[in-house]
Tab-separated table of C-alpha atoms in Angstrom:
chain	number	residue	atom	x	y	z
A	1	MET	CA	-9.982	-33.169	5.033
A	2	LYS	CA	-12.792	-31.116	6.609
A	3	SER	CA	-10.784	-28.032	7.434
A	4	ARG	CA	-7.894	-26.087	6.049
A	5	PRO	CA	-5.644	-23.604	7.909
A	6	LEU	CA	-6.187	-19.925	7.441
A	7	ALA	CA	-2.901	-19.851	5.544
A	8	ILE	CA	-4.487	-21.751	2.698
A	9	ALA	CA	-7.230	-19.167	2.371
A	10	LEU	CA	-4.649	-16.381	2.380
A	11	ALA	CA	-2.672	-18.106	-0.301
A	12	VAL	CA	-5.800	-18.686	-2.423
A	13	LEU	CA	-6.909	-15.035	-2.040
A	14	ALA	CA	-3.447	-13.770	-2.969
A	15	LEU	CA	-3.350	-15.922	-6.073
A	16	MET	CA	-6.915	-14.928	-6.974
A	17	PHE	CA	-6.047	-11.247	-6.845
A	18	ALA	CA	-3.232	-11.824	-9.305
A	19	ALA	CA	-5.784	-13.087	-11.776
A	20	ALA	CA	-7.974	-10.114	-11.103
A	21	CYS	CA	-5.077	-7.818	-11.878
A	22	GLY	CA	-4.683	-9.257	-15.293
A	23	GLY	CA	-2.401	-12.222	-14.665
A	24	SER	CA	0.757	-10.467	-15.788
A	25	GLY	CA	4.112	-10.623	-14.057
A	26	ALA	CA	5.783	-13.422	-12.194
A	27	VAL	CA	2.636	-15.435	-11.634
A	28	GLU	CA	1.421	-15.405	-15.262
A	29	SER	CA	2.988	-18.767	-15.994
A	30	ALA	CA	2.013	-20.340	-12.711
A	31	GLY	CA	-0.516	-23.012	-13.341
A	32	GLN	CA	-2.079	-22.212	-16.732
A	33	PRO	CA	-3.002	-25.324	-18.749
A	34	MET	CA	-0.008	-26.915	-20.369
A	35	PRO	CA	-0.941	-27.732	-23.954
A	36	GLU	CA	0.347	-24.495	-25.461
A	37	SER	CA	2.967	-23.615	-22.870
A	38	GLY	CA	5.905	-24.898	-20.899
A	39	LYS	CA	9.100	-26.298	-22.312
A	40	ALA	CA	8.880	-29.191	-24.702
A	41	VAL	CA	11.155	-32.151	-23.940
A	42	PRO	CA	13.267	-32.967	-27.011
A	43	SER	CA	12.682	-36.397	-28.643
A	44	MET	CA	15.105	-39.071	-27.525
A	45	PRO	CA	17.554	-39.991	-30.379
A	46	PRO	CA	17.366	-43.581	-31.564
A	47	ASP	CA	20.439	-44.582	-29.510
A	48	GLY	CA	18.611	-43.540	-26.340
A	49	ARG	CA	21.058	-40.876	-25.277
A	50	PRO	CA	20.041	-37.300	-24.495
A	51	PRO	CA	20.799	-34.768	-27.265
A	52	GLU	CA	24.232	-33.149	-27.134
A	53	ALA	CA	24.800	-29.382	-27.210
A	54	GLY	CA	23.958	-28.056	-30.672
A	55	GLU	CA	21.545	-30.813	-31.573
A	56	SER	CA	17.905	-30.158	-32.217
A	57	GLY	CA	15.038	-32.112	-33.761
A	58	ALA	CA	12.588	-31.287	-36.419
A	59	GLU	CA	9.858	-31.328	-33.826
A	60	THR	CA	11.679	-28.573	-31.900
A	61	GLU	CA	11.957	-26.371	-34.900
A	62	THR	CA	8.280	-26.861	-35.838
A	63	ARG	CA	7.089	-25.927	-32.303
A	64	ALA	CA	9.106	-22.711	-32.501
A	65	THR	CA	7.251	-21.432	-35.509
A	66	THR	CA	3.707	-22.936	-35.510
A	67	GLY	CA	0.945	-23.359	-32.969
A	68	SER	CA	-0.864	-26.577	-32.147
A	69	ASP	CA	-3.308	-25.858	-34.906
A	70	GLY	CA	-0.583	-25.232	-37.540
A	71	SER	CA	-1.105	-21.441	-37.532
A	72	GLU	CA	1.800	-19.095	-37.415
A	73	GLU	CA	2.733	-17.869	-33.932
A	74	SER	CA	4.078	-14.504	-32.857
A	75	ARG	CA	7.821	-14.164	-32.493
A	76	ALA	CA	7.432	-13.715	-28.732
A	77	GLU	CA	5.416	-16.858	-28.377
A	78	ALA	CA	7.855	-18.837	-30.542
A	79	ASP	CA	10.804	-17.593	-28.530
A	80	ARG	CA	9.035	-18.461	-25.226
A	81	ARG	CA	8.610	-22.066	-26.291
A	82	ARG	CA	11.653	-22.704	-28.449
A	83	ASP	CA	13.626	-25.767	-27.548
A	84	THR	CA	17.370	-25.798	-26.916
A	85	SER	CA	19.670	-28.808	-26.647
A	86	ALA	CA	19.095	-29.116	-22.951
A	87	GLU	CA	15.453	-28.263	-22.336
A	88	GLN	CA	14.591	-31.608	-20.948
A	89	ILE	CA	16.622	-30.341	-18.032
A	90	SER	CA	15.510	-27.667	-15.598
A	91	THR	CA	18.212	-25.933	-13.528
A	92	PHE	CA	17.795	-23.192	-10.997
A	93	ALA	CA	19.514	-21.623	-8.019
A	94	LEU	CA	17.833	-22.410	-4.716
A	95	ASP	CA	15.870	-19.562	-3.168
A	96	VAL	CA	14.476	-19.268	0.359
A	97	ASP	CA	13.027	-15.740	0.033
A	98	THR	CA	9.540	-15.297	1.528
A	99	ALA	CA	9.069	-11.513	1.265
A	100	SER	CA	6.552	-11.785	-1.525
A	101	TYR	CA	4.139	-13.777	0.651
A	102	GLY	CA	4.644	-11.596	3.748
A	103	TYR	CA	4.057	-8.393	1.845
A	104	SER	CA	1.098	-9.707	-0.094
A	105	LYS	CA	-0.506	-10.928	3.129
A	106	ARG	CA	-0.237	-7.469	4.590
A	107	ILE	CA	-1.617	-5.802	1.520
A	108	LEU	CA	-4.587	-8.139	1.376
A	109	GLY	CA	-5.256	-7.482	5.068
A	110	GLU	CA	-5.550	-3.789	4.251
A	111	GLY	CA	-8.048	-4.467	1.486
A	112	ARG	CA	-5.588	-3.620	-1.285
A	113	LEU	CA	-4.135	-5.614	-4.172
A	114	PRO	CA	-0.381	-5.937	-4.650
A	115	GLU	CA	1.116	-5.477	-8.084
A	116	PRO	CA	1.060	-8.759	-10.035
A	117	GLY	CA	4.847	-8.734	-10.369
A	118	GLN	CA	5.139	-8.719	-6.610
A	119	VAL	CA	3.590	-12.142	-6.397
A	120	ARG	CA	6.303	-14.810	-6.750
A	121	PRO	CA	4.809	-18.325	-6.438
A	122	GLU	CA	7.941	-19.936	-5.081
A	123	GLU	CA	7.999	-17.493	-2.182
A	124	PHE	CA	4.449	-18.403	-1.259
A	125	VAL	CA	5.261	-22.068	-1.327
A	126	ASN	CA	8.429	-21.629	0.651
A	127	SER	CA	6.567	-19.681	3.394
A	128	PHE	CA	4.813	-22.821	4.555
A	129	LYS	CA	6.294	-25.603	6.669
A	130	GLN	CA	6.968	-28.863	4.925
A	131	ASP	CA	7.068	-32.482	5.989
A	132	TYR	CA	10.409	-33.529	4.439
A	133	ALA	CA	12.733	-35.810	6.316
A	134	GLU	CA	15.935	-34.165	7.567
A	135	PRO	CA	19.362	-35.523	6.626
A	136	GLU	CA	21.584	-37.008	9.274
A	137	ASP	CA	24.541	-34.938	8.099
A	138	ASP	CA	24.889	-31.245	7.103
A	139	GLY	CA	23.784	-31.800	3.505
A	140	PHE	CA	20.370	-32.165	1.964
A	141	THR	CA	17.649	-34.735	1.669
A	142	VAL	CA	15.797	-34.833	-1.654
A	143	HIS	CA	12.117	-35.569	-1.743
A	144	MET	CA	9.890	-36.128	-4.819
A	145	ASP	CA	6.252	-36.843	-5.110
A	146	GLY	CA	3.400	-35.874	-7.373
A	147	ALA	CA	-0.167	-36.302	-8.500
A	148	ARG	CA	-2.038	-36.583	-11.746
A	149	THR	CA	-4.538	-33.919	-12.623
A	150	PRO	CA	-7.327	-36.109	-14.017
A	151	GLY	CA	-8.827	-35.371	-17.402
A	152	ASN	CA	-6.075	-33.331	-19.050
A	153	GLY	CA	-3.035	-35.584	-19.140
A	154	THR	CA	-0.960	-33.499	-16.830
A	155	ALA	CA	0.625	-34.035	-13.413
A	156	LEU	CA	2.076	-31.912	-10.660
A	157	LEU	CA	5.512	-32.913	-9.416
A	158	ARG	CA	6.932	-31.651	-6.118
A	159	VAL	CA	10.686	-31.472	-5.513
A	160	GLY	CA	11.561	-30.845	-1.892
A	161	LEU	CA	14.991	-30.169	-0.433
A	162	GLN	CA	15.629	-30.072	3.277
A	163	THR	CA	18.655	-29.311	5.525
A	164	ARG	CA	19.053	-30.435	9.151
A	165	ARG	CA	17.844	-28.082	11.807
A	166	ALA	CA	20.067	-26.621	14.538
A	167	SER	CA	19.271	-24.946	17.829
A	168	ALA	CA	20.273	-21.338	18.400
A	169	GLU	CA	22.778	-22.690	20.955
A	170	ALA	CA	24.413	-25.003	18.471
A	171	ARG	CA	24.885	-22.480	15.698
A	172	ARG	CA	28.216	-20.972	14.799
A	173	PRO	CA	29.203	-17.575	16.168
A	174	ALA	CA	28.073	-14.674	13.997
A	175	ASN	CA	29.464	-11.312	12.903
A	176	LEU	CA	26.412	-9.192	12.216
A	177	THR	CA	26.359	-5.770	10.616
A	178	PHE	CA	22.951	-4.119	10.778
A	179	VAL	CA	22.307	-1.519	8.066
A	180	VAL	CA	19.278	0.386	9.095
A	181	ASP	CA	17.218	2.833	6.962
A	182	VAL	CA	16.418	5.945	8.985
A	183	SER	CA	15.169	8.071	6.047
A	184	GLY	CA	11.952	10.062	6.137
A	185	SER	CA	10.014	7.266	4.542
A	186	MET	CA	10.675	5.169	7.615
A	187	SER	CA	8.725	7.580	9.898
A	188	GLY	CA	5.331	5.856	9.563
A	189	ALA	CA	4.003	3.295	12.029
A	190	GLY	CA	5.356	-0.161	11.525
A	191	ARG	CA	8.653	0.987	10.069
A	192	LEU	CA	11.461	2.320	12.194
A	193	ASP	CA	9.635	1.544	15.383
A	194	LEU	CA	9.246	-2.047	14.203
A	195	VAL	CA	12.942	-2.190	13.203
A	196	ARG	CA	14.010	-1.096	16.682
A	197	GLU	CA	11.738	-3.707	18.274
A	198	ALA	CA	13.131	-6.417	15.996
A	199	LEU	CA	16.752	-5.423	16.782
A	200	HIS	CA	16.093	-5.398	20.496
A	201	LYS	CA	14.671	-8.963	20.165
A	202	LEU	CA	17.648	-10.113	18.221
A	203	VAL	CA	20.223	-8.605	20.583
A	204	ASP	CA	18.565	-10.526	23.476
A	205	GLN	CA	19.065	-13.788	21.535
A	206	LEU	CA	22.762	-13.338	20.693
A	207	GLY	CA	25.390	-15.356	22.445
A	208	PRO	CA	28.919	-14.726	23.807
A	209	GLY	CA	30.589	-15.587	20.505
A	210	ASP	CA	28.598	-13.095	18.472
A	211	HIS	CA	29.614	-9.560	17.459
A	212	VAL	CA	27.462	-6.691	16.200
A	213	SER	CA	27.972	-3.446	14.409
A	214	LEU	CA	25.338	-0.901	13.445
A	215	VAL	CA	25.179	1.452	10.446
A	216	ALA	CA	22.356	3.953	9.852
A	217	PHE	CA	21.718	5.674	6.577
A	218	SER	CA	19.588	8.476	5.206
A	219	ASP	CA	21.221	11.153	3.001
A	220	GLU	CA	24.559	9.648	4.080
A	221	ALA	CA	25.696	6.640	6.090
A	222	GLU	CA	26.770	6.811	9.751
A	223	VAL	CA	28.549	4.064	11.744
A	224	VAL	CA	26.441	4.132	14.953
A	225	LEU	CA	28.371	1.310	16.552
A	226	SER	CA	31.548	-0.441	15.436
A	227	MET	CA	31.901	-4.176	15.876
A	228	THR	CA	31.038	-4.913	19.531
A	229	PRO	CA	30.776	-8.218	21.443
A	230	ALA	CA	27.180	-9.285	21.958
A	231	THR	CA	27.830	-9.748	25.655
A	232	ASP	CA	27.735	-5.915	25.982
A	233	LYS	CA	23.972	-5.914	25.611
A	234	GLU	CA	23.436	-2.570	27.353
A	235	LYS	CA	25.647	-0.827	24.804
A	236	LEU	CA	23.919	-2.568	21.902
A	237	HIS	CA	20.400	-1.718	23.144
A	238	ALA	CA	21.463	1.902	23.662
A	239	ALA	CA	22.796	2.118	20.080
A	240	VAL	CA	19.492	0.758	18.758
A	241	GLU	CA	17.523	3.385	20.742
A	242	ARG	CA	19.575	6.182	19.126
A	243	LEU	CA	18.219	5.435	15.692
A	244	ALA	CA	16.093	8.379	14.553
A	245	VAL	CA	14.378	9.351	11.331
A	246	GLN	CA	15.980	11.963	9.090
A	247	GLY	CA	16.639	12.867	5.448
A	248	SER	CA	16.278	10.867	2.191
A	249	THR	CA	17.164	7.264	1.334
A	250	ASN	CA	20.756	6.671	0.152
A	251	LEU	CA	20.671	2.889	0.278
A	252	GLU	CA	23.859	2.675	-1.716
A	253	ALA	CA	25.796	4.640	0.954
A	254	GLY	CA	24.346	2.511	3.696
A	255	LEU	CA	25.261	-0.862	2.173
A	256	THR	CA	28.701	0.379	1.066
A	257	SER	CA	29.423	1.410	4.680
A	258	GLY	CA	27.864	-1.762	6.111
A	259	TYR	CA	29.867	-4.098	3.907
A	260	GLY	CA	32.943	-2.068	4.816
A	261	GLN	CA	32.263	-2.701	8.548
A	262	ALA	CA	31.603	-6.369	7.899
A	263	ALA	CA	34.871	-6.734	5.934
A	264	THR	CA	36.920	-4.935	8.580
A	265	GLY	CA	35.563	-7.182	11.368
A	266	PHE	CA	35.508	-10.398	9.245
A	267	ARG	CA	36.163	-13.590	11.198
A	268	PRO	CA	36.807	-16.775	9.196
A	269	VAL	CA	35.361	-19.009	11.955
A	270	ALA	CA	32.097	-17.004	12.109
A	271	VAL	CA	29.074	-16.422	9.941
A	272	ASN	CA	29.631	-12.973	8.472
A	273	ARG	CA	26.326	-11.413	7.532
A	274	VAL	CA	25.014	-7.926	6.621
A	275	ILE	CA	21.385	-7.459	7.642
A	276	LEU	CA	19.594	-4.682	5.744
A	277	LEU	CA	16.395	-3.317	7.336
A	278	SER	CA	14.570	-0.962	5.013
A	279	ASP	CA	11.384	-0.224	3.051
A	280	GLY	CA	13.582	-0.412	-0.056
A	281	LEU	CA	12.479	3.039	-1.382
A	282	ALA	CA	15.862	4.293	-2.404
A	283	ASN	CA	15.858	7.815	-3.900
A	284	THR	CA	19.413	9.109	-3.476
A	285	GLY	CA	22.705	7.835	-4.815
A	286	ASP	CA	22.649	4.797	-7.073
A	287	THR	CA	19.125	3.384	-6.730
A	288	THR	CA	19.600	0.196	-8.794
A	289	TRP	CA	20.417	-3.158	-7.299
A	290	GLN	CA	23.173	-3.833	-9.896
A	291	GLY	CA	24.881	-0.487	-9.172
A	292	ILE	CA	24.697	-1.018	-5.447
A	293	LEU	CA	26.069	-4.557	-5.636
A	294	ASP	CA	28.833	-3.408	-7.895
A	295	ARG	CA	29.959	-1.046	-5.190
A	296	VAL	CA	30.093	-3.752	-2.577
A	297	ALA	CA	31.170	-6.654	-4.769
A	298	GLU	CA	34.649	-7.025	-3.329
A	299	ALA	CA	33.458	-7.203	0.270
A	300	ALA	CA	30.524	-9.460	-0.654
A	301	GLY	CA	32.928	-11.814	-2.312
A	302	LYS	CA	34.615	-12.463	1.030
A	303	LYS	CA	31.965	-14.935	2.246
A	304	ILE	CA	29.767	-12.104	3.574
A	305	THR	CA	26.107	-12.930	3.047
A	306	LEU	CA	23.107	-10.627	3.028
A	307	LEU	CA	19.728	-10.757	4.666
A	308	CYS	CA	17.159	-8.190	3.482
A	309	VAL	CA	14.393	-7.454	6.004
A	310	GLY	CA	11.576	-5.441	4.426
A	311	VAL	CA	9.190	-3.235	6.381
A	312	GLY	CA	6.524	-0.604	5.590
A	313	ARG	CA	3.198	-0.233	3.929
A	314	ASP	CA	4.867	0.963	0.772
A	315	TYR	CA	7.756	-1.315	-0.060
A	316	GLY	CA	10.477	-1.413	-2.714
A	317	ASP	CA	9.950	-5.120	-3.381
A	318	GLU	CA	11.957	-5.463	-6.576
A	319	LEU	CA	15.073	-3.700	-5.253
A	320	MET	CA	15.140	-5.762	-2.026
A	321	GLU	CA	14.501	-8.992	-3.813
A	322	GLN	CA	17.243	-8.440	-6.360
A	323	LEU	CA	19.744	-7.377	-3.712
A	324	ALA	CA	19.042	-10.616	-1.865
A	325	ASP	CA	19.100	-12.853	-4.925
A	326	ASN	CA	22.339	-11.408	-6.266
A	327	GLY	CA	24.027	-10.692	-2.974
A	328	ASP	CA	24.272	-14.265	-1.637
A	329	GLY	CA	21.301	-13.832	0.659
A	330	ALA	CA	17.575	-13.953	1.273
A	331	ALA	CA	14.676	-11.524	1.598
A	332	VAL	CA	11.945	-11.575	4.255
A	333	TYR	CA	9.209	-9.136	5.128
A	334	VAL	CA	7.983	-8.248	8.610
A	335	SER	CA	4.804	-6.266	9.352
A	336	SER	CA	4.349	-6.944	12.993
A	337	VAL	CA	6.101	-7.755	16.257
A	338	ASP	CA	5.038	-11.351	15.784
A	339	ASP	CA	6.776	-11.428	12.368
A	340	ALA	CA	9.897	-9.935	13.941
A	341	ARG	CA	9.878	-12.591	16.713
A	342	LYS	CA	9.560	-15.341	14.098
A	343	VAL	CA	12.509	-14.061	12.009
A	344	PHE	CA	14.852	-13.033	14.827
A	345	VAL	CA	13.934	-15.447	17.623
A	346	GLU	CA	12.185	-18.607	16.392
A	347	GLN	CA	14.181	-18.836	13.212
A	348	LEU	CA	17.381	-17.318	14.495
A	349	ALA	CA	19.688	-20.160	13.583
A	350	THR	CA	18.018	-20.642	10.211
A	351	ASN	CA	18.408	-17.003	9.268
A	352	LEU	CA	21.922	-16.493	10.603
A	353	ASP	CA	23.833	-19.739	10.122
A	354	LEU	CA	24.708	-21.549	6.870
A	355	ARG	CA	24.565	-25.179	5.767
A	356	ALA	CA	25.320	-24.658	2.059
A	357	ARG	CA	26.765	-22.056	-0.319
A	358	ASP	CA	25.812	-21.728	-3.996
A	359	ALA	CA	23.215	-24.441	-3.838
A	360	LYS	CA	21.535	-25.372	-7.139
A	361	ALA	CA	18.891	-27.853	-8.197
A	362	GLN	CA	18.575	-29.723	-11.497
A	363	VAL	CA	15.639	-31.836	-12.651
A	364	VAL	CA	16.121	-34.112	-15.618
A	365	PHE	CA	12.905	-35.313	-17.262
A	366	ASN	CA	12.559	-38.653	-19.046
A	367	PRO	CA	11.525	-37.683	-22.602
A	368	SER	CA	9.835	-41.052	-23.181
A	369	ALA	CA	7.375	-40.313	-20.325
A	370	VAL	CA	7.236	-36.495	-20.169
A	371	GLU	CA	6.295	-34.429	-23.207
A	372	SER	CA	6.713	-30.984	-21.694
A	373	TYR	CA	7.129	-29.266	-18.325
A	374	ARG	CA	6.764	-25.977	-16.520
A	375	LEU	CA	8.603	-24.855	-13.435
A	376	ILE	CA	6.215	-22.774	-11.414
A	377	GLY	CA	8.010	-19.643	-10.287
A	378	TYR	CA	11.801	-19.203	-9.890
A	379	GLU	CA	11.803	-17.202	-13.154
A	380	ASN	CA	14.763	-15.025	-12.099
A	381	ARG	CA	16.652	-17.943	-10.504
A	382	GLN	CA	16.943	-20.187	-13.534
A	383	ILE	CA	20.480	-20.877	-14.720
A	384	ALA	CA	22.071	-22.590	-17.646
A	385	THR	CA	22.235	-26.354	-17.672
A	386	GLU	CA	26.042	-26.389	-18.041
A	387	ASP	CA	26.423	-24.122	-14.969
A	388	PHE	CA	24.992	-26.726	-12.651
A	389	ARG	CA	28.410	-28.235	-11.841
A	390	ASP	CA	30.383	-25.039	-12.390
A	391	ASP	CA	31.102	-24.153	-8.795
A	392	GLY	CA	32.116	-20.646	-9.815
A	393	LYS	CA	28.550	-19.879	-10.789
A	394	ASP	CA	26.315	-18.311	-8.174
A	395	GLY	CA	23.632	-20.394	-6.428
A	396	GLY	CA	21.645	-19.902	-3.223
A	397	GLU	CA	22.799	-19.785	0.401
A	398	ILE	CA	20.798	-22.135	2.638
A	399	GLY	CA	20.643	-22.233	6.393
A	400	PRO	CA	19.926	-25.070	8.837
A	401	GLY	CA	16.342	-26.247	8.890
A	402	HIS	CA	15.488	-24.648	5.571
A	403	SER	CA	13.194	-26.404	3.163
A	404	VAL	CA	13.056	-25.476	-0.501
A	405	THR	CA	10.107	-26.589	-2.637
A	406	ALA	CA	9.705	-26.471	-6.431
A	407	LEU	CA	6.520	-27.506	-8.212
A	408	TYR	CA	6.470	-28.604	-11.824
A	409	GLU	CA	3.439	-28.995	-14.060
A	410	VAL	CA	4.206	-31.702	-16.642
A	411	ARG	CA	2.344	-33.020	-19.633
A	412	LEU	CA	2.676	-36.789	-19.627
A	413	ARG	CA	2.974	-38.886	-22.754
A	414	GLY	CA	0.180	-41.401	-23.374
A	415	GLY	CA	0.745	-44.527	-21.294
A	416	ALA	CA	3.667	-42.948	-19.468
A	417	SER	CA	5.452	-45.443	-17.253
A	418	GLY	CA	8.772	-45.931	-15.523
A	419	GLN	CA	10.927	-43.078	-14.343
A	420	LEU	CA	9.535	-39.564	-14.834
A	421	ALA	CA	12.339	-37.413	-13.529
A	422	THR	CA	15.431	-37.289	-11.383
A	423	ALA	CA	16.172	-34.334	-9.073
A	424	THR	CA	19.678	-33.509	-7.985
A	425	VAL	CA	20.834	-30.799	-5.576
A	426	ARG	CA	24.493	-29.646	-5.592
A	427	TRP	CA	26.059	-27.332	-2.997
A	428	GLN	CA	29.313	-26.289	-1.480
A	429	HIS	CA	30.413	-26.599	2.157
A	430	PRO	CA	30.082	-23.091	3.718
A	431	ASP	CA	33.717	-23.076	4.909
A	432	THR	CA	35.740	-25.428	2.732
A	433	ARG	CA	33.753	-24.924	-0.475
A	434	ALA	CA	33.963	-28.695	-1.061
A	435	PRO	CA	31.117	-29.645	-3.477
A	436	ALA	CA	28.559	-32.372	-2.721
A	437	GLU	CA	25.391	-33.730	-4.317
A	438	ALA	CA	22.279	-35.680	-3.449
A	439	ALA	CA	19.643	-37.034	-5.834
A	440	ARG	CA	16.268	-38.849	-6.006
A	441	SER	CA	13.979	-40.085	-8.758
A	442	LEU	CA	10.254	-40.363	-9.183
A	443	GLU	CA	8.405	-43.130	-10.982
A	444	ALA	CA	5.120	-42.753	-12.834
A	445	GLY	CA	3.634	-45.389	-10.623
A	446	ASP	CA	4.305	-43.200	-7.590
A	447	LEU	CA	1.897	-40.472	-8.742
A	448	ALA	CA	-1.280	-40.051	-6.705
A	449	ALA	CA	-4.547	-40.191	-8.695
A	450	SER	CA	-5.375	-36.583	-7.819
A	451	PRO	CA	-3.819	-33.626	-5.951
A	452	TRP	CA	-6.568	-34.110	-3.330
A	453	GLU	CA	-6.555	-37.866	-3.002
A	454	GLY	CA	-3.589	-39.812	-1.654
A	455	THR	CA	-1.351	-36.759	-1.076
A	456	THR	CA	-0.303	-35.053	2.159
A	457	PRO	CA	-1.814	-31.833	3.409
A	458	ARG	CA	1.511	-30.115	2.822
A	459	PHE	CA	1.447	-31.130	-0.836
A	460	GLN	CA	-2.034	-29.758	-1.162
A	461	VAL	CA	-0.991	-26.459	0.538
A	462	GLY	CA	1.916	-26.164	-1.889
A	463	VAL	CA	-0.349	-26.696	-4.866
A	464	VAL	CA	-2.785	-24.037	-3.697
A	465	ALA	CA	0.032	-21.590	-2.837
A	466	ALA	CA	1.718	-22.019	-6.154
A	467	VAL	CA	-0.967	-22.398	-8.786
A	468	LYS	CA	-3.016	-19.402	-9.783
A	469	ASN	CA	-5.541	-21.315	-11.786
A	470	ASP	CA	-8.921	-20.939	-10.172
A	471	LEU	CA	-9.658	-24.692	-10.756
A	472	TYR	CA	-7.264	-25.717	-7.981
A	473	ALA	CA	-8.613	-23.149	-5.496
A	474	ASN	CA	-12.235	-24.221	-6.209
A	475	LEU	CA	-11.368	-27.846	-5.633
A	476	VAL	CA	-9.980	-26.999	-2.202
A	477	PHE	CA	-13.052	-25.122	-1.125
A	478	ASN	CA	-15.389	-27.749	-2.648
A	479	ARG	CA	-13.802	-30.480	-0.584
A	480	ASP	CA	-14.237	-28.389	2.599
A	481	SER	CA	-17.871	-27.646	1.902
């Protein structure tokens, strides 16, 4: 290809700044060479069955205590690479957050460098459109492809999950409770003014079956508007205009009040969602995500989901991300009116409706073909293997038209052939909680010869967006030159 979209350059620059910052944090493991890292796949027992819980091989124990050259490793390094009975299996909760990419893009545009821990590779990847086929029903399609990385015995595998899109007109009715930060830190340009603009845009998109309530918080929380039909747009717009900056940031009080409103107006036939709009700079009350979620746990357990919308030049990324990940929701970041239009107009159905609850993915690697693997990103979304089919364990909430992409770097065994891996997605129906699954496998013969030959542009974008290693970025620019 002779050209690449500007988005690729932005992704590359963002990944390059992470390296410049020292490579610590969430991106540290994203794309480093595999020989001394990743999870080793246990040897297959003679009978060909995967190891049962509690089994481990001599090779596993050796890898936990010695390096490739036989030297003794540090305890931290040994712990990082120690095998367990199920480490040929990768399991994680689906995540559609994109706030990391949005915020990093803004910071780069200002000539600054975000903190390395604010760069989450999976959120970069999931910010770009994909080319996965949609399912005919309300479940998922599973896509798998990959490419060898010539010269070092590794390959990149892409697992793509896709739900069917829905128009704004076809979505289910929504009960929306807006929880708006009006503290002093929201006084700067691109904060409360942008929130008001975003809310006005959203109000204009709502239909006759929708209801809205509005909570504002600073030192304390105030119910600006109790649950009101969306048809009363004049009243809704007037409530939005009354939002004014004051006081400090008691996010705990705001969410507690917001969830209370959502629980009071709960409708079983509707999507019930709390939408938090804030810079995430909590400084009053309980300022920890765990403490805040503990306060709203009962209401949140009543099928009330959360959407965290971040704003502001200074942004409490960790708090907002953890609230979203642990509150059955997602986190996005808006820095402009165009961003607000994308979230609240173009992606309205995707961000408001639900296709799946507690969705999880599991990738099982064939130990005869794959020596070791690394999941790029998703560090705080990984779950125990045995929890994959435990429907009481939390997963991710996925809307219509969402795509979720995971990239794995794998070390292939010499002469690897046959099946490399099988990916399975499991989810629950948003209303009935009935579980369902879909799966797909990838063969070694299906791998492209190179990430840049025989792969789709979307695959290449995903590689650049996910992998920090300068080698991949240089290859992209060399092909364009």
